[in-house]
Amino acid sequence: ETGVTQSPTHLIKTRGQQVTLRCSSQSGHNTVSWYQQALGQGPQFIFQYYREEENGRGNFPPRFSGLQFPNYSSELNVNALELDDSALYLCASSLGLAGGATGELFFGEGSRLTVL
Amino acid sequence: QQQVKQSPQSLIVQKGGISIINCAYENTAFDYFPWYQQFPGKGPALLIAIRPDVSEKKEGRFTISFNKSAKQFSLHIMDSQPGDSATYFCAASRRGAQKLVFGQGTRLTINP
């Protein structure tokens, strides 16, 4: 059973650029959630994808967008990067719609984004 | 109402001691309360979770105590070991929600 894998592990961008982060969900999991973890803070929910559609969104602007593919892998895209976007971006997979509410979220190791 | 407040921010405990981390919430609709453990460079991993129909849950050295009337829950780590040194996050969610709401985390250091 493969766990959640994320790429890249680290990246540096400049303000105004765009970034794409990738996530492969744990085998058998059909739901992917993305979280942003600023330094010294708890993770904050960005959005969740189920059956290739966004199913719930946190308090993040539209320049944060995502995709889920038929194999349940997912991408997080951030446009017009700002300095405050510097954070660890965590992908979590689960089985079913309300994985966070009724079951376990399995997190990847994250992609650390630095915006200069 | 969506916040989960966690304390302390950092905690130092001697090996063999009891580590206690506290969380408080406001949203009475929350009905799932997990604790996650995060080591440096890793993603959070589920440690133990509780639902409000019980006041305590124990798994090995880890115990969650839950006080529904006070809207508080806490993690107790008995016989704390240096390998327990990590950042711990409490979280909460409600049935049908898509997200976990996390506390700000507690950096736990167990001195040998």
Short mmCIF file of C-alpha atoms in Angstrom, two decimals:
data_model
loop_
_atom_site.label_atom_id
_atom_site.label_comp_id
_atom_site.label_asym_id
_atom_site.label_seq_id
_atom_site.Cartn_x
_atom_site.Cartn_y
_atom_site.Cartn_z
CA GLU A 1 0.00 0.00 0.00
CA THR A 2 1.56 3.30 -1.10
CA GLY A 3 1.09 6.36 1.05
CA VAL A 4 0.38 9.92 -0.04
CA THR A 5 3.20 11.32 -2.15
CA GLN A 6 3.74 14.97 -3.00
CA SER A 7 6.02 16.78 -5.42
CA PRO A 8 8.09 18.82 -5.48
CA THR A 9 9.32 18.71 -1.88
CA HIS A 10 10.81 22.20 -1.99
CA LEU A 11 10.54 25.07 -4.42
CA ILE A 12 11.31 28.76 -4.60
CA LYS A 13 9.28 31.21 -6.63
CA THR A 14 9.14 34.97 -6.96
CA ARG A 15 6.16 37.18 -6.29
CA GLY A 16 3.66 37.18 -9.15
CA GLN A 17 4.66 33.78 -10.50
CA GLN A 18 2.45 30.71 -10.67
CA VAL A 19 3.06 27.32 -9.08
CA THR A 20 1.63 23.81 -9.47
CA LEU A 21 1.94 21.25 -6.70
CA ARG A 22 1.14 17.58 -7.22
CA CYS A 23 -0.26 14.84 -5.02
CA SER A 24 -0.83 11.12 -5.43
CA SER A 25 -3.39 9.80 -3.01
CA GLN A 26 -3.04 6.67 -0.95
CA SER A 27 -4.08 3.52 -2.75
CA GLY A 28 -7.86 3.11 -2.67
CA HIS A 29 -8.58 6.65 -1.47
CA ASN A 30 -10.93 8.69 -3.66
CA THR A 31 -10.89 12.03 -1.82
CA VAL A 32 -8.07 14.54 -1.68
CA SER A 33 -7.85 17.60 0.55
CA TRP A 34 -5.27 20.37 0.49
CA TYR A 35 -4.07 22.28 3.53
CA GLN A 36 -1.73 25.24 3.95
CA GLN A 37 0.56 25.20 6.99
CA ALA A 38 2.35 28.46 7.70
CA LEU A 39 5.48 28.29 9.86
CA GLY A 40 4.55 27.65 13.48
CA GLN A 41 0.84 27.29 12.72
CA GLY A 42 -1.65 24.50 12.34
CA PRO A 43 -2.77 23.38 8.87
CA GLN A 44 -5.58 25.41 7.29
CA PHE A 45 -8.09 23.81 4.91
CA ILE A 46 -7.86 25.06 1.32
CA PHE A 47 -10.27 22.72 -0.50
CA GLN A 48 -11.29 19.14 -1.06
CA TYR A 49 -11.77 17.19 -4.28
CA TYR A 50 -14.05 14.19 -4.76
CA ARG A 51 -14.85 12.56 -8.09
CA GLU A 52 -12.87 15.24 -9.89
CA GLU A 53 -14.97 18.08 -8.50
CA GLU A 54 -14.31 20.61 -5.77
CA ASN A 55 -16.32 19.62 -2.72
CA GLY A 56 -15.82 22.29 -0.10
CA ARG A 57 -13.47 25.26 0.12
CA GLY A 58 -11.86 27.16 2.95
CA ASN A 59 -11.21 30.88 3.20
CA PHE A 60 -8.76 31.12 0.28
CA PRO A 61 -9.01 33.43 -2.76
CA PRO A 62 -9.83 32.14 -6.26
CA ARG A 63 -6.17 32.29 -7.29
CA PHE A 64 -5.91 29.01 -5.36
CA SER A 65 -7.37 26.36 -7.63
CA GLY A 66 -7.14 22.63 -8.02
CA LEU A 67 -7.80 19.57 -10.09
CA GLN A 68 -8.44 15.93 -9.40
CA PHE A 69 -7.76 13.33 -12.06
CA PRO A 70 -9.56 10.02 -12.76
CA ASN A 71 -6.82 8.15 -10.88
CA TYR A 72 -7.61 10.38 -7.83
CA SER A 73 -4.32 12.23 -7.99
CA SER A 74 -4.57 15.98 -7.60
CA GLU A 75 -2.92 19.30 -8.35
CA LEU A 76 -2.94 22.57 -6.44
CA ASN A 77 -2.35 25.68 -8.52
CA VAL A 78 -1.60 29.08 -7.10
CA ASN A 79 -1.52 32.12 -9.39
CA ALA A 80 -0.07 35.57 -8.76
CA LEU A 81 2.03 34.38 -5.84
CA GLU A 82 2.30 36.63 -2.81
CA LEU A 83 4.93 36.63 -0.08
CA ASP A 84 2.32 35.32 2.41
CA ASP A 85 1.85 32.23 0.27
CA SER A 86 5.15 30.94 1.64
CA ALA A 87 4.15 27.81 3.56
CA LEU A 88 4.11 24.04 3.66
CA TYR A 89 1.33 22.74 1.44
CA LEU A 90 -0.07 19.44 2.62
CA CYS A 91 -2.13 16.99 0.66
CA ALA A 92 -4.30 14.51 2.53
CA SER A 93 -6.25 11.60 1.16
CA SER A 94 -9.22 9.79 2.63
CA LEU A 95 -11.93 7.36 1.69
CA GLY A 96 -15.28 8.98 1.15
CA LEU A 97 -16.57 12.50 1.25
CA ALA A 98 -16.25 13.41 4.87
CA GLY A 99 -12.92 11.84 5.65
CA GLY A 100 -12.07 14.51 8.12
CA ALA A 101 -15.33 14.13 9.96
CA THR A 102 -15.74 10.40 10.11
CA GLY A 103 -12.39 8.88 9.41
CA GLU A 104 -8.69 9.36 9.13
CA LEU A 105 -6.90 11.81 6.89
CA PHE A 106 -3.58 10.49 5.60
CA PHE A 107 -1.16 13.35 4.99
CA GLY A 108 1.81 13.52 2.65
CA GLU A 109 5.08 15.10 3.69
CA GLY A 110 4.20 18.34 1.99
CA SER A 111 5.65 20.76 -0.54
CA ARG A 112 7.52 23.66 1.02
CA LEU A 113 6.98 26.80 -1.06
CA THR A 114 9.09 29.90 -0.56
CA VAL A 115 8.00 33.09 -2.31
CA LEU A 116 10.66 35.79 -2.63
CA GLN B 1 -16.90 29.72 16.10
CA GLN B 2 -14.67 27.71 13.87
CA GLN B 3 -11.59 28.13 16.05
CA VAL B 4 -9.83 25.55 18.11
CA LYS B 5 -7.51 27.05 20.72
CA GLN B 6 -4.55 24.98 21.85
CA SER B 7 -2.17 25.44 24.78
CA PRO B 8 0.64 25.54 25.66
CA GLN B 9 2.59 26.56 22.55
CA SER B 10 5.63 24.68 23.81
CA LEU B 11 6.20 22.15 26.55
CA ILE B 12 9.29 20.56 28.05
CA VAL B 13 8.88 17.36 30.07
CA GLN B 14 11.40 15.04 31.64
CA LYS B 15 11.62 11.48 30.44
CA GLY B 16 9.06 9.35 32.25
CA GLY B 17 6.84 12.32 33.07
CA ILE B 18 3.30 13.13 31.96
CA SER B 19 2.79 15.51 29.05
CA ILE B 20 -0.55 17.35 28.96
CA ILE B 21 -1.81 19.45 26.06
CA ASN B 22 -5.15 21.23 26.16
CA CYS B 23 -7.63 22.38 23.53
CA ALA B 24 -10.86 24.35 23.64
CA TYR B 25 -13.50 24.80 20.98
CA GLU B 26 -16.59 26.94 20.50
CA ASN B 27 -18.65 25.22 17.83
CA THR B 28 -21.01 22.79 19.57
CA ALA B 29 -21.64 21.09 16.22
CA PHE B 30 -18.14 19.59 16.31
CA ASP B 31 -18.38 15.86 16.91
CA TYR B 32 -14.97 14.45 16.01
CA PHE B 33 -11.79 15.41 17.85
CA PRO B 34 -8.50 13.94 16.61
CA TRP B 35 -4.96 14.57 17.70
CA TYR B 36 -2.17 14.60 15.13
CA GLN B 37 1.57 14.18 15.67
CA GLN B 38 4.03 15.87 13.33
CA PHE B 39 7.78 15.28 13.21
CA PRO B 40 10.08 17.80 11.48
CA GLY B 41 9.95 17.40 7.71
CA LYS B 42 6.94 15.08 7.85
CA GLY B 43 3.22 15.48 7.44
CA PRO B 44 0.86 15.17 10.41
CA ALA B 45 -0.13 11.63 11.37
CA LEU B 46 -3.25 10.65 13.29
CA LEU B 47 -2.41 9.69 16.86
CA ILE B 48 -5.78 9.17 18.55
CA ALA B 49 -9.31 10.50 18.15
CA ILE B 50 -12.48 10.76 20.22
CA ARG B 51 -16.16 11.41 19.70
CA PRO B 52 -18.26 13.28 22.28
CA ASP B 53 -20.24 10.24 23.38
CA VAL B 54 -17.34 9.16 25.62
CA SER B 55 -15.34 11.17 28.15
CA GLU B 56 -12.05 9.35 27.76
CA LYS B 57 -10.20 7.21 25.24
CA LYS B 58 -6.93 5.46 25.87
CA GLU B 59 -4.51 3.92 23.40
CA GLY B 60 -1.29 2.73 24.95
CA ARG B 61 0.45 5.68 26.62
CA PHE B 62 -1.88 8.20 24.94
CA THR B 63 -5.20 9.28 26.47
CA ILE B 64 -7.76 11.83 25.34
CA SER B 65 -9.95 13.36 28.03
CA PHE B 66 -13.09 15.07 26.78
CA ASN B 67 -15.32 17.53 28.68
CA LYS B 68 -18.37 18.28 26.57
CA SER B 69 -19.92 20.84 28.94
CA ALA B 70 -16.68 22.84 29.11
CA LYS B 71 -16.01 22.34 25.38
CA GLN B 72 -12.50 21.21 26.16
CA PHE B 73 -10.39 18.18 25.40
CA SER B 74 -6.86 17.25 26.27
CA LEU B 75 -4.11 14.83 25.34
CA HIS B 76 -2.17 13.06 28.07
CA ILE B 77 1.06 11.24 27.26
CA MET B 78 2.08 8.95 30.08
CA ASP B 79 5.69 7.85 30.65
CA SER B 80 6.85 10.40 28.05
CA GLN B 81 9.84 9.29 25.96
CA PRO B 82 12.39 11.27 23.91
CA GLY B 83 10.85 9.73 20.78
CA ASP B 84 7.61 11.55 21.64
CA SER B 85 9.34 14.88 20.94
CA ALA B 86 7.28 16.36 18.11
CA THR B 87 4.61 18.96 17.41
CA TYR B 88 1.10 17.93 18.41
CA PHE B 89 -2.06 19.36 16.89
CA CYS B 90 -5.58 19.01 18.15
CA ALA B 91 -8.34 19.31 15.60
CA ALA B 92 -12.11 19.22 15.33
CA SER B 93 -14.70 18.54 12.70
CA ARG B 94 -18.44 18.12 12.40
CA ARG B 95 -20.46 15.47 10.66
CA GLY B 96 -20.82 16.21 6.97
CA ALA B 97 -18.03 18.76 6.91
CA GLN B 98 -15.15 18.44 4.52
CA LYS B 99 -12.49 19.92 6.72
CA LEU B 100 -10.61 19.57 9.95
CA VAL B 101 -10.08 22.74 11.99
CA PHE B 102 -6.66 22.56 13.61
CA GLY B 103 -5.25 24.17 16.72
CA GLN B 104 -1.99 26.11 16.48
CA GLY B 105 0.14 23.24 17.73
CA THR B 106 2.28 22.41 20.73
CA ARG B 107 5.98 21.73 20.37
CA LEU B 108 6.76 18.99 22.88
CA THR B 109 10.33 18.27 23.97
CA ILE B 110 11.09 15.28 26.18
CA ASN B 111 14.44 15.63 27.92
CA PRO B 112 16.35 12.38 28.48
#
